[in-house]
XYZ file of C-alpha atoms in Angstrom:
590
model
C -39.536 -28.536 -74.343
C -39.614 -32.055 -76.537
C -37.774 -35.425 -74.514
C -35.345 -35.569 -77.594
C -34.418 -31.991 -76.610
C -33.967 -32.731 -72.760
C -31.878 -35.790 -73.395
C -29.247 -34.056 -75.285
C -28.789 -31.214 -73.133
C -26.695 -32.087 -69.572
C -27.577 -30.014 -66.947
C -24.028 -29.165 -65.748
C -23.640 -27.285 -69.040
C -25.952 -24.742 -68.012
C -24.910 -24.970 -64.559
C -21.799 -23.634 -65.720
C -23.416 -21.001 -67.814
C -25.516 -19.641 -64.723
C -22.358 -19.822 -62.544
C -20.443 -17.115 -65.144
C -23.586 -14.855 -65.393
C -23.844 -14.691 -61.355
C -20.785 -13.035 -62.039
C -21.529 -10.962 -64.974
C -24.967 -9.709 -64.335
C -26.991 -7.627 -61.450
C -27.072 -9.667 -58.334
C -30.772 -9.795 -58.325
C -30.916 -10.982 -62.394
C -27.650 -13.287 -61.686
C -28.877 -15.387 -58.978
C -32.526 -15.639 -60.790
C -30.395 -17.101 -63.949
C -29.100 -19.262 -61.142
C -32.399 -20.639 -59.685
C -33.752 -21.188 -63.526
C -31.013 -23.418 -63.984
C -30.764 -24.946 -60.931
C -34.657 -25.933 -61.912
C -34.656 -26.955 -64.749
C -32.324 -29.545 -63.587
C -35.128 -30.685 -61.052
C -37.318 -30.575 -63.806
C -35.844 -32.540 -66.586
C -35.027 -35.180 -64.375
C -38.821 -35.606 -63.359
C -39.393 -35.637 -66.869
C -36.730 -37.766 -68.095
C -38.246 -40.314 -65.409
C -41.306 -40.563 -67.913
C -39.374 -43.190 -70.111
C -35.966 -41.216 -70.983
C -33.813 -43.715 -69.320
C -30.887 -44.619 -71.749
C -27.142 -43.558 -72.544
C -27.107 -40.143 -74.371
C -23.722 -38.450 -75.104
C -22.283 -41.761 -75.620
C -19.115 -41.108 -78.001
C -15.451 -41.403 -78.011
C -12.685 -39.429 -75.743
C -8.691 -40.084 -76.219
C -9.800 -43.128 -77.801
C -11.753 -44.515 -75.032
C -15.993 -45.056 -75.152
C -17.364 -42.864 -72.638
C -21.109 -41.798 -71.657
C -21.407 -37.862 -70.651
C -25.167 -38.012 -70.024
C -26.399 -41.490 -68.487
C -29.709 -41.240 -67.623
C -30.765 -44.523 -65.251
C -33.157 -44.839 -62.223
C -30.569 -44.146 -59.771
C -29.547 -40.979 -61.699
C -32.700 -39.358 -61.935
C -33.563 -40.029 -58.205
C -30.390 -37.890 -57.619
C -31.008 -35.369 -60.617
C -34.100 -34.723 -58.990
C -33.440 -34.112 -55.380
C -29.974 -32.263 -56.023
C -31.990 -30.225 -58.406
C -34.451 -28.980 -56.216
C -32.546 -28.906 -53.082
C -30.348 -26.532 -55.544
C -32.800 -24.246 -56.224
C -33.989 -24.177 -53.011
C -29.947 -23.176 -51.581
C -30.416 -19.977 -54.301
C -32.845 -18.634 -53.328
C -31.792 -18.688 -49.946
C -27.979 -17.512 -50.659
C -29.902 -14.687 -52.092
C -31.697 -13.712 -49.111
C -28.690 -14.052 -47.124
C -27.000 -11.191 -49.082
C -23.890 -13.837 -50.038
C -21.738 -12.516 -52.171
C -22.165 -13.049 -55.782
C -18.695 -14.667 -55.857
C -20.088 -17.745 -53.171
C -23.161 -18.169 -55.773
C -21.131 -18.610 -58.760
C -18.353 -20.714 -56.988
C -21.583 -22.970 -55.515
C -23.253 -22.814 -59.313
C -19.962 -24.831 -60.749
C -19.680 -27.000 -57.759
C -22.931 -28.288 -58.382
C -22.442 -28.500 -62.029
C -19.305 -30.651 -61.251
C -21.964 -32.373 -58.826
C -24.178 -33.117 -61.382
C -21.681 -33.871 -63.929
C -20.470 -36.678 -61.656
C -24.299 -38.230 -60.983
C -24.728 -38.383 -64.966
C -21.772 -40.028 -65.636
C -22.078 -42.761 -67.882
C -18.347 -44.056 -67.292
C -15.689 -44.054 -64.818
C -13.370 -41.968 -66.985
C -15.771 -39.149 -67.127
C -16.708 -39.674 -63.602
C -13.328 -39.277 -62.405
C -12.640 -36.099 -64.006
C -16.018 -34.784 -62.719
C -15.438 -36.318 -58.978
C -12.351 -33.915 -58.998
C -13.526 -31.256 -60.440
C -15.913 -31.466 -57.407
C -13.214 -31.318 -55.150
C -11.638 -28.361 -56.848
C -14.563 -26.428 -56.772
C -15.849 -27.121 -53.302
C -12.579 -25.697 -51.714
C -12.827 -22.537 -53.981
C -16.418 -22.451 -52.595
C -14.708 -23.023 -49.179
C -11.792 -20.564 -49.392
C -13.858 -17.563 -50.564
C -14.410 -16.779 -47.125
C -11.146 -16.213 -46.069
C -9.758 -16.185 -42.417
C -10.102 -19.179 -40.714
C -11.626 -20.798 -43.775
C -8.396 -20.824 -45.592
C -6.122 -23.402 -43.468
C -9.601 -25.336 -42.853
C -10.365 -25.404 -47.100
C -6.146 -26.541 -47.431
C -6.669 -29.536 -45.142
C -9.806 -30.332 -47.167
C -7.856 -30.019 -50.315
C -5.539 -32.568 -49.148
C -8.091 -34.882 -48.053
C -9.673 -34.752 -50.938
C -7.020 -34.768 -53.097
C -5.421 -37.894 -51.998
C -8.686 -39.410 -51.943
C -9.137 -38.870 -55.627
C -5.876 -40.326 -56.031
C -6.777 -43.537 -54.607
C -10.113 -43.317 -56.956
C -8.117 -42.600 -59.924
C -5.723 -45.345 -58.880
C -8.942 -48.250 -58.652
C -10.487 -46.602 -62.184
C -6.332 -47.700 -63.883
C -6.796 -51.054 -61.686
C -10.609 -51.381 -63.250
C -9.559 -50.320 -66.849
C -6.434 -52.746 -66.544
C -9.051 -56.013 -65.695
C -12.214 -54.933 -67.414
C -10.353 -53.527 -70.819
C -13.612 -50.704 -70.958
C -14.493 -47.657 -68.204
C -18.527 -48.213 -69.409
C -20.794 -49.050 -66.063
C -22.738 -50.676 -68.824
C -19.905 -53.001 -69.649
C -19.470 -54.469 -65.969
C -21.040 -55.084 -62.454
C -19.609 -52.206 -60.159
C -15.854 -51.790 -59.712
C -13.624 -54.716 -60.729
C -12.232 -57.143 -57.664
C -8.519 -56.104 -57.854
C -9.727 -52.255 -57.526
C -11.896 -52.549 -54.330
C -9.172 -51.327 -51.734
C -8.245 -48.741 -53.583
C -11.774 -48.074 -55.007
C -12.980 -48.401 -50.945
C -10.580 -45.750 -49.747
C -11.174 -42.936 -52.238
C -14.775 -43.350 -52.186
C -14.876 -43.451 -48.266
C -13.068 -40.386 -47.777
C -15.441 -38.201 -49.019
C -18.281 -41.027 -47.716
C -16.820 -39.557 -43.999
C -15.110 -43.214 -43.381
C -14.067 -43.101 -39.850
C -10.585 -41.632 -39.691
C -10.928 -40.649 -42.581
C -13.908 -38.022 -41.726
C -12.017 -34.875 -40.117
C -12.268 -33.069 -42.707
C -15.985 -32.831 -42.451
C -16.527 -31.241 -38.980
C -12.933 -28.684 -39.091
C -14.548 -27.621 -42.989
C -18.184 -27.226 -43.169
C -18.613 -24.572 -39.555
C -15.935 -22.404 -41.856
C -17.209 -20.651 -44.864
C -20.316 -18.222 -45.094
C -23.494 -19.561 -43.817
C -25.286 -19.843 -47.264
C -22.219 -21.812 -48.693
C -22.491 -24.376 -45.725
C -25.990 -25.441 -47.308
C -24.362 -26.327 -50.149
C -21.611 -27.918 -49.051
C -23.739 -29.984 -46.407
C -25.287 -31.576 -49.113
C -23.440 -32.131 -52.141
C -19.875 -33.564 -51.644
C -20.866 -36.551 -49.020
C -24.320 -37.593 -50.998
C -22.503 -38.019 -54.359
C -19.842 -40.361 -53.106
C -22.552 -42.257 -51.037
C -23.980 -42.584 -54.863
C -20.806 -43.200 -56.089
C -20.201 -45.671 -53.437
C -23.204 -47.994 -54.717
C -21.638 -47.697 -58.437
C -18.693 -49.373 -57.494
C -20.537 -51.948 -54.934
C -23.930 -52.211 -56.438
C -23.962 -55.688 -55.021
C -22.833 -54.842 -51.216
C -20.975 -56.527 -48.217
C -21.489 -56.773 -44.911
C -17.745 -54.747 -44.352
C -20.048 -51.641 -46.082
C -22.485 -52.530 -43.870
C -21.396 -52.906 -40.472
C -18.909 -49.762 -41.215
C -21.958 -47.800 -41.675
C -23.370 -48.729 -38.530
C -20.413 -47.744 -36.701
C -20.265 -44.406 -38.058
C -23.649 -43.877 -37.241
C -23.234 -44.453 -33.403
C -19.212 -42.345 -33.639
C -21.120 -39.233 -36.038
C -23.756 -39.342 -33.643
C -22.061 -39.508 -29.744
C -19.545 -36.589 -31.221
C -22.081 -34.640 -32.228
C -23.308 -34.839 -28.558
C -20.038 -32.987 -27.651
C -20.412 -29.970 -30.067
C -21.325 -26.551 -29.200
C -20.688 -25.140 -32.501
C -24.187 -26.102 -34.326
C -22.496 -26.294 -37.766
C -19.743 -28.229 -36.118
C -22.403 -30.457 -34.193
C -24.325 -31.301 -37.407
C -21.015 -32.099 -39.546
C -21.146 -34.773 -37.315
C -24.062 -35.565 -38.262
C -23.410 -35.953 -41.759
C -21.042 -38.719 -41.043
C -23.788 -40.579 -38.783
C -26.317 -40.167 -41.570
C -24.186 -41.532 -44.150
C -23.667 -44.357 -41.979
C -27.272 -45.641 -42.509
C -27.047 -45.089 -46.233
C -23.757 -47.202 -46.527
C -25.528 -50.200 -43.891
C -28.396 -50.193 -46.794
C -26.445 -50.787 -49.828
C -24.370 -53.052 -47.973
C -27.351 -55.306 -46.502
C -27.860 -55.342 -50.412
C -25.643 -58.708 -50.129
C -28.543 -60.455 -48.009
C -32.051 -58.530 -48.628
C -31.401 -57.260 -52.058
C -33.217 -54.392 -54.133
C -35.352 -53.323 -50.801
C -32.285 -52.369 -48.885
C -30.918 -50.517 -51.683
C -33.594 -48.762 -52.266
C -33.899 -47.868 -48.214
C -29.927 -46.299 -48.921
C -31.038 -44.420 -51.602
C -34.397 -43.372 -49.857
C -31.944 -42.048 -46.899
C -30.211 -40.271 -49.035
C -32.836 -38.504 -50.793
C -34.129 -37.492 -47.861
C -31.153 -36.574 -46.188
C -30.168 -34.177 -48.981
C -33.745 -31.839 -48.168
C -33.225 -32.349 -43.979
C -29.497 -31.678 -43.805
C -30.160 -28.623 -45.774
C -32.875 -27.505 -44.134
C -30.914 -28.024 -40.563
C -27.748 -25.862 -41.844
C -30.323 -23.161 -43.152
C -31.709 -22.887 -40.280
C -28.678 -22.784 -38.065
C -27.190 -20.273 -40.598
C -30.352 -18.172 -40.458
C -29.461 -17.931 -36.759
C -25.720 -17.574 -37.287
C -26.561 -14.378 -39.612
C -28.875 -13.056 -37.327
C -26.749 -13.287 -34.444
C -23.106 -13.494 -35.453
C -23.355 -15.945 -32.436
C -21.312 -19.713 -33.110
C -22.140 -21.046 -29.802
C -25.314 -22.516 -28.768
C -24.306 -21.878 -25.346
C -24.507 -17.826 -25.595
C -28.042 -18.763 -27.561
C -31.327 -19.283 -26.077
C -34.402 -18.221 -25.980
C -35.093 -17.547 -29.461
C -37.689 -19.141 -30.303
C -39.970 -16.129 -29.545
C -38.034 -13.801 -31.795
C -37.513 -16.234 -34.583
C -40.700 -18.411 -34.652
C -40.656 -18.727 -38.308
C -36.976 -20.243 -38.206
C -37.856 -22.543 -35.071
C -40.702 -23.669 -37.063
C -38.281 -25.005 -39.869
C -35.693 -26.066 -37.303
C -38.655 -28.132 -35.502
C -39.623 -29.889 -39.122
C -35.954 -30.493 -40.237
C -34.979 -32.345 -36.359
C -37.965 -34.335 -36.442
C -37.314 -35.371 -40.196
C -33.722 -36.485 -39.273
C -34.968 -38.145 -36.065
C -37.310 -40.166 -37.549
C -40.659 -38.506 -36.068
C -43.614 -40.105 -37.948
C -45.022 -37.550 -40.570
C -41.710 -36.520 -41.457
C -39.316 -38.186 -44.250
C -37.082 -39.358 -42.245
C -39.166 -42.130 -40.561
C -39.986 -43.645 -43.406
C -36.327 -44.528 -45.177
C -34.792 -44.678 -41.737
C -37.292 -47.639 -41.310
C -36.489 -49.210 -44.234
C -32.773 -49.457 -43.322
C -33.649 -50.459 -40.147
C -35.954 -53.371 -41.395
C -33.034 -54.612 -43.713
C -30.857 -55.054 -40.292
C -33.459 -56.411 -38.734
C -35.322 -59.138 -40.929
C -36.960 -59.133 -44.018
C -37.815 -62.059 -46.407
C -37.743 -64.119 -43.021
C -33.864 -63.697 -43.164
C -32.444 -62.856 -39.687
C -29.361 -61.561 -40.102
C -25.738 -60.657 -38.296
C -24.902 -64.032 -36.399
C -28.768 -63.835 -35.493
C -27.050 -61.145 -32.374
C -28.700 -58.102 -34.474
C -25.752 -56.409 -33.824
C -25.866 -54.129 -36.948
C -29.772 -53.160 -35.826
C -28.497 -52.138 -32.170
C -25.617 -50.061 -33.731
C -28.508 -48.397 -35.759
C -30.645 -48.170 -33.076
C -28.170 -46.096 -31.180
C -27.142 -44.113 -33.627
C -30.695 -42.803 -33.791
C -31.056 -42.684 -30.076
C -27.449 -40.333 -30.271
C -29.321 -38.381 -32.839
C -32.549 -37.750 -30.933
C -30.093 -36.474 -28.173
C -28.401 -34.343 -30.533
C -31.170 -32.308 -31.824
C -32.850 -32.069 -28.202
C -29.462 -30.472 -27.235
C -28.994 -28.197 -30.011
C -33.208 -26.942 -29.949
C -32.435 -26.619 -26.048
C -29.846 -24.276 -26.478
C -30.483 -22.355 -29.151
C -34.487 -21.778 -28.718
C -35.355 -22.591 -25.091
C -32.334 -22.690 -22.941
C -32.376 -19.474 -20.478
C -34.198 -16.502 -21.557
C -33.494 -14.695 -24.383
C -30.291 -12.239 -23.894
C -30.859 -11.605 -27.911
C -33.579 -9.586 -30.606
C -32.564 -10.606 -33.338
C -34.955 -10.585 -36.553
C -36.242 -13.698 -38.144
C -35.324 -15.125 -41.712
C -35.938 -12.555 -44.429
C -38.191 -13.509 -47.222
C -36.004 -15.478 -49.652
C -34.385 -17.453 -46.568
C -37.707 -18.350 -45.663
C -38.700 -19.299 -48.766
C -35.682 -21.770 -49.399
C -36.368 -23.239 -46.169
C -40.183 -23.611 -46.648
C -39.299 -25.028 -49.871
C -37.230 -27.900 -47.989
C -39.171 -28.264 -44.951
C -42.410 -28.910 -47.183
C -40.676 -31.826 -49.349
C -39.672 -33.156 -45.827
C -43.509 -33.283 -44.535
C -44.939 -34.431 -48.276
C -42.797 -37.123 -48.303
C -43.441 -38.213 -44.519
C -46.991 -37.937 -45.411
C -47.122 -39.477 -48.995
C -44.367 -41.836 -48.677
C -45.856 -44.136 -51.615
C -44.717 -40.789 -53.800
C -40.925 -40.723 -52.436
C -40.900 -44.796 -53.404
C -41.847 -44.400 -56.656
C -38.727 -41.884 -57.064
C -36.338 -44.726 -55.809
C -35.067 -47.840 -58.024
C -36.990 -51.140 -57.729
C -40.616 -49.226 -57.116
C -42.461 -51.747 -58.790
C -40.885 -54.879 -55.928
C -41.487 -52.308 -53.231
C -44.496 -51.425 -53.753
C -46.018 -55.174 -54.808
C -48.134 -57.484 -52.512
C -45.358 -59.401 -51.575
C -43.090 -57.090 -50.004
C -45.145 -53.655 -49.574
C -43.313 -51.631 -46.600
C -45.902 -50.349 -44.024
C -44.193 -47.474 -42.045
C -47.017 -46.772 -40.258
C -47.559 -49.904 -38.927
C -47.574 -50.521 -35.034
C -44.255 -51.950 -34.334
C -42.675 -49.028 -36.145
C -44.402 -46.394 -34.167
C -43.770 -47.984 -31.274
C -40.209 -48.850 -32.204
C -39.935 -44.784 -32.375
C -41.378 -43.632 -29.414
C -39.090 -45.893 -27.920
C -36.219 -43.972 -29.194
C -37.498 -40.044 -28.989
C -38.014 -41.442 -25.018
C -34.417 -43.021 -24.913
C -33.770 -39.764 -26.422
C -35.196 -37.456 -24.233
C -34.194 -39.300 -21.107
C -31.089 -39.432 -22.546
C -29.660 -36.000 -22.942
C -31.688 -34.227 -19.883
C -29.593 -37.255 -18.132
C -26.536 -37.298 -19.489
C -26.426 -33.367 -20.011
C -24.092 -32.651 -16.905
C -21.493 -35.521 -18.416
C -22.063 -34.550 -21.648
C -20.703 -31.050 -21.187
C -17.557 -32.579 -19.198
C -16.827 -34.833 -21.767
C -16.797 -32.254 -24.190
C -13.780 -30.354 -22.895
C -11.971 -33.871 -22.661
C -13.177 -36.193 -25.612
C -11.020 -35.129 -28.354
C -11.679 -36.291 -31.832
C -8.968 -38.572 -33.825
C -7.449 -35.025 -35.415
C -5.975 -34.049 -32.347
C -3.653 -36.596 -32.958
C -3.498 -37.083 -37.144
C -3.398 -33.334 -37.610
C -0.260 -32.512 -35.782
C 1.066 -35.930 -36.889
C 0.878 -35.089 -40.466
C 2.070 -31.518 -40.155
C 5.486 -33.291 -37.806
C 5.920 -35.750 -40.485
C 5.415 -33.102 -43.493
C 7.872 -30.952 -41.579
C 10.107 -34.137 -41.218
C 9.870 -35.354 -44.479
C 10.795 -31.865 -45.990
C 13.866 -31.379 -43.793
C 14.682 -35.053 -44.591
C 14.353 -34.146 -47.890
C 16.502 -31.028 -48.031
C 19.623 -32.196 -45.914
C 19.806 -35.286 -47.843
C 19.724 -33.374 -51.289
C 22.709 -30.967 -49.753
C 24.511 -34.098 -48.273
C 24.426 -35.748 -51.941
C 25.521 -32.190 -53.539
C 28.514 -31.723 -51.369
C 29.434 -34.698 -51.822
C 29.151 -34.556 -55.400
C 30.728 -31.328 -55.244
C 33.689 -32.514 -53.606
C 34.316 -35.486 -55.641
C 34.078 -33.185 -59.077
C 36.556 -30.978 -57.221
C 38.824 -33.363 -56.095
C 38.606 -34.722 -59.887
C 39.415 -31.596 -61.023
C 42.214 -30.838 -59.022
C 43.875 -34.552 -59.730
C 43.912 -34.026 -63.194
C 44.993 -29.869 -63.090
C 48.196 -31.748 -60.829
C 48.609 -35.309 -61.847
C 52.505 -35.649 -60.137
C 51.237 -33.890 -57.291
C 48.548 -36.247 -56.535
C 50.418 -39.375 -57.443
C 52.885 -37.586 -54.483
C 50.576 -37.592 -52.048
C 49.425 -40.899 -53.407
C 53.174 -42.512 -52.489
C 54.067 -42.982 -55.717
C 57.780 -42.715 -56.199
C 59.496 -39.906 -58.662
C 60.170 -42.083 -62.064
C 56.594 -44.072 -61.981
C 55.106 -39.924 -61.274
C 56.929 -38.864 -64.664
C 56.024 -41.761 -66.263
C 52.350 -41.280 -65.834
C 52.470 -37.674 -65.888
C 53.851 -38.136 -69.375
C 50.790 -40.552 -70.698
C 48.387 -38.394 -69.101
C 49.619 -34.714 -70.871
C 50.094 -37.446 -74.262
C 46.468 -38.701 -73.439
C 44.873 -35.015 -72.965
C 46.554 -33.874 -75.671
C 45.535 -36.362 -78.098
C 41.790 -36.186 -77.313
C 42.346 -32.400 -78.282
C 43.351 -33.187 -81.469
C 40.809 -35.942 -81.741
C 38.666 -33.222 -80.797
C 39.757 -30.662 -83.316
C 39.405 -32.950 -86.148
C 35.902 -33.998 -85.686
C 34.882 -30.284 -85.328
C 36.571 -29.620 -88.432
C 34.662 -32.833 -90.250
């Protein structure tokens, strides 16, 4: 296939295709048209990284320039990873027996995905980024039961948060006069609040992230992958569009959400639940490196963006493996687990590569853009940052030590803890092979880290004399055994008040949810009786109109009016009504 050819064809197009012949072919043949699709996504990216960089699609929509098919550094990097990871989630939906109706609704949600990441524009992002959210609760609501109420709140979240992102693209388009991210630096001033709060919902902003651990432990198993993935990593993309240039508010918020995803994931006994929380935490290290961008520049952008990569194959891998479990065992909490490692070795395997990639194990993928967030907090160019306290490194810092504590807990449970009380069987053949798929990228990229830099933006600074990143050098591995120790100690200390705290630590929903559902109720009723307060009265005064003019002297009675002034008017009116009649009569007649 020729470059001219690649750069006119967007992937989401036959994303869409695949999703409708899922549906209309064999399930074997349908979910194969879905994994072609799904790679040649992965693969014209890598190709398109060869020199293909440039606006394609670029035309005219309601009168407005717009860009369907931008192809830039930081698109590729995303084409490529959501394009594999993609293929990788078919092939193990597929071995997971999900219906064909949670592979097509997962085909168009990451055609709406990828739709979004080539944007050119914030027009045709905008009507991508909610297309997203439309598809990811019909991904969500296929399950039914529980999934249902739990995909409505999501709906809600989402919706309003595109709201507030259509709101900031009006505000941009108002100041800037064009929607082109050619045209101008990131969002324009006047639409950062609003630009902020839209993004950050689906970025897992604190307060604004319940949506992410009541959602994602819903649907089926293999739709959980996706979702894990997809919806958090593209506004964390999105999130650098509008900011390209950071801020420390974007970067200490994402050090606090690393230390809140993390210590609530410490309270979980649902695993999906446990590594929702996750998500949020992980985020949080993407936002602190395109925030630090205001201080260190291209290096800790490309760390964010190296994070996120990463993330994308770990976070996958973690909810396949969980879900292989799940499916096995039609067990949800780790607590009736255990054990298991001897009857699913091949899925403790994976489990073992996906923890250690998102705890920052050297060899593993994780390490190595964890590292470079962590050096932007820290000090690079000989800048020391954050009121020279480090606070932003500590919060960091914790957050990982939260996270080695998290994934001791939930391999403790579900592999070692007791002795097996289960026999389940181990992955089937396509699960393992989407999770081998994952787990390998995880240990490549650990291993060959020079190859995941030259994926990110800015490879050529990175990788010069000047500022060439060493992972492996000897404050970093000591800087991480520090923190699998702190971890370790950690949870086999704190395990006892762990567990209480988890009965009696309640997350911010238990307040906002029934909150929102008082004040909906309140608003409604509030609503409704003033509506039938304003009708009777309207009602009564068209009656009591009605009546005054059907008995004009018996009014004016009532009124006080003596006898000869009530003949008197009663006279004018009856002369009054019936001239308008006549008035009437003649201008039908003309």
């Amino acid at each position: 296939m020729t470059a001219d050819l690649l750069t006119v064809i967007p992937p989401y197009v036959l994303l869409a295709f695949a999703a409708l012949a899922v549906l209309a072919l064999p399930r074997r043949a349908g979910h194969a048209a879905a994994a072609l699709a799904t790679a040649f996504t992965f693969v014209q990216a890598v190709l398109l990284g060869d020199g293909g960089t440039g606006a394609h699609l670029a035309t005219q929509l309601f009168g407005f320039d717009v860009v369907f098919f931008n192809v830039d550094q930081f698109s590729l990097l995303m084409g490529v990873v959501v394009g594999f990871l993609a293929t990788a989630a078919v092939l193990y939906a597929y071995g997971t027996e999900a219906p064909t109706w949670v592979t097509a609704f997962a085909l168009i949600y990451v055609s709406s995905t990828v739709g979004t990441i080539y944007a050119g524009d914030w027009l045709t992002l905008i009507f991508f980024w909610e297309l997203m959210a439309v598809t990811s609760t019909l991904l969500v609501w296929q399950y039914g039961g529980a999934a249902v109420r739990a995909g409505y709140r999501y709906a809600l979240f989402h919706g309003i948060g595109g709201t507030f992102l259509l709101g900031a693209v009006v505000v941009h388009f108002a100041n800037a006069e064009t929607f082109l991210f050619s045209a101008t630096t990131g969002i324009h001033p006047a639409a950062t609040l609003l630009a902020a709060i839209g993004i950050g919902i689906n970025c897992g902003f604190i307060f604004l992230h319940t949506w992410l651990p009541d959602t994602y432990p819903r649907p089926h198993v293999a739709a959980s992958v996706f979702l894990s993935v997809f919806t958090t990593k593209t506004a964390a993309y999105v999130m650098y569009r509008a900011f390209p240039e950071g801020g420390m508010w974007l970067a200490y918020l994402g050090g606090i959400m690393a230390v809140y995803g993390a210590f609530f994931a410490l309270l979980q006994y649902d695993p999906r639940r446990l590594l929702s929380y996750h998500i949020q935490a992980q985020l949080g290290y993407m936002l602190a490196g395109f925030g630090l961008a205001t201080y260190v520049g291209e290096f800790a952008i490309t760390g964010g963006f190296a994070h996120l990569f990463n993330n994308v194959l770990y976070k996958s891998l973690l909810f396949m493996a969980v879900g292989v479990v799940i499916y096995r065992t039609g067990v949800e909490d780790i607590r009736d687990m255990g054990g298991l490692w001897r009857e699913m070795p091949v899925t403790f395997l994976v489990y073992l590569v996906g923890a250690a990639s998102i705890t920052a194990v050297p060899g593993f993928n994780g390490f190595i853009s964890k590292g470079m967030v962590l050096d932007s907090a820290h000090e690079v160019h000989n800048v020391t940052l954050l009121l020279d306290s480090g606070l932003l490194w500590w919060l960091l810092v914790l957050g990982g030590v939260g996270t080695f504590m998290s994934f001791i807990k939930l391999g403790y449970y579900v592999f070692f803890h007791g002795s097996a009380t289960l026999s389940p069987r181990d992955a089937t053949p396509f699960q393992t092979a989407g999770m081998v798929l994952a787990a390998g990228a995880c240990i490549y990229f650990g291993v060959f880290y020079t190859q995941l830099i030259e994926v990110m933006p800015f490879t050529d600074l990175i990788l010069s004399d000047e500022v060439y990143f060493k992972p492996y050098s000897q404050s970093h591995l000591i800087e991480s055994a520090a923190l699998l120790v702190a971890g370790f100690v950690g949870f086999f200390t704190l395990k006892r008040p762990l567990g209480w705290l988890a009965h009696r630590m309640p997350d911010v929903d238990a307040v906002t949810y029934p909150a929102m559902f008082y004040l909906g109720r309140a608003s409604i009723w509030g609503v409704t009786e003033l509506w039938a307060a304003v009708d009777r009265a309207v009602m009564e005064l068209v009656g009591m109109i009605e009546w005054t003019a059907m008995n004009p002297r018996e009014a004016l009675a009532r009124a006080g009016v003596d006898t000869e002034i009530r003949t008197g008017i009663g006279r004018s009116v009856l002369f009054l009504t019936v001239a308008a009649g006549v008035a009437l009569f003649v201008f039908v007649l003309s």
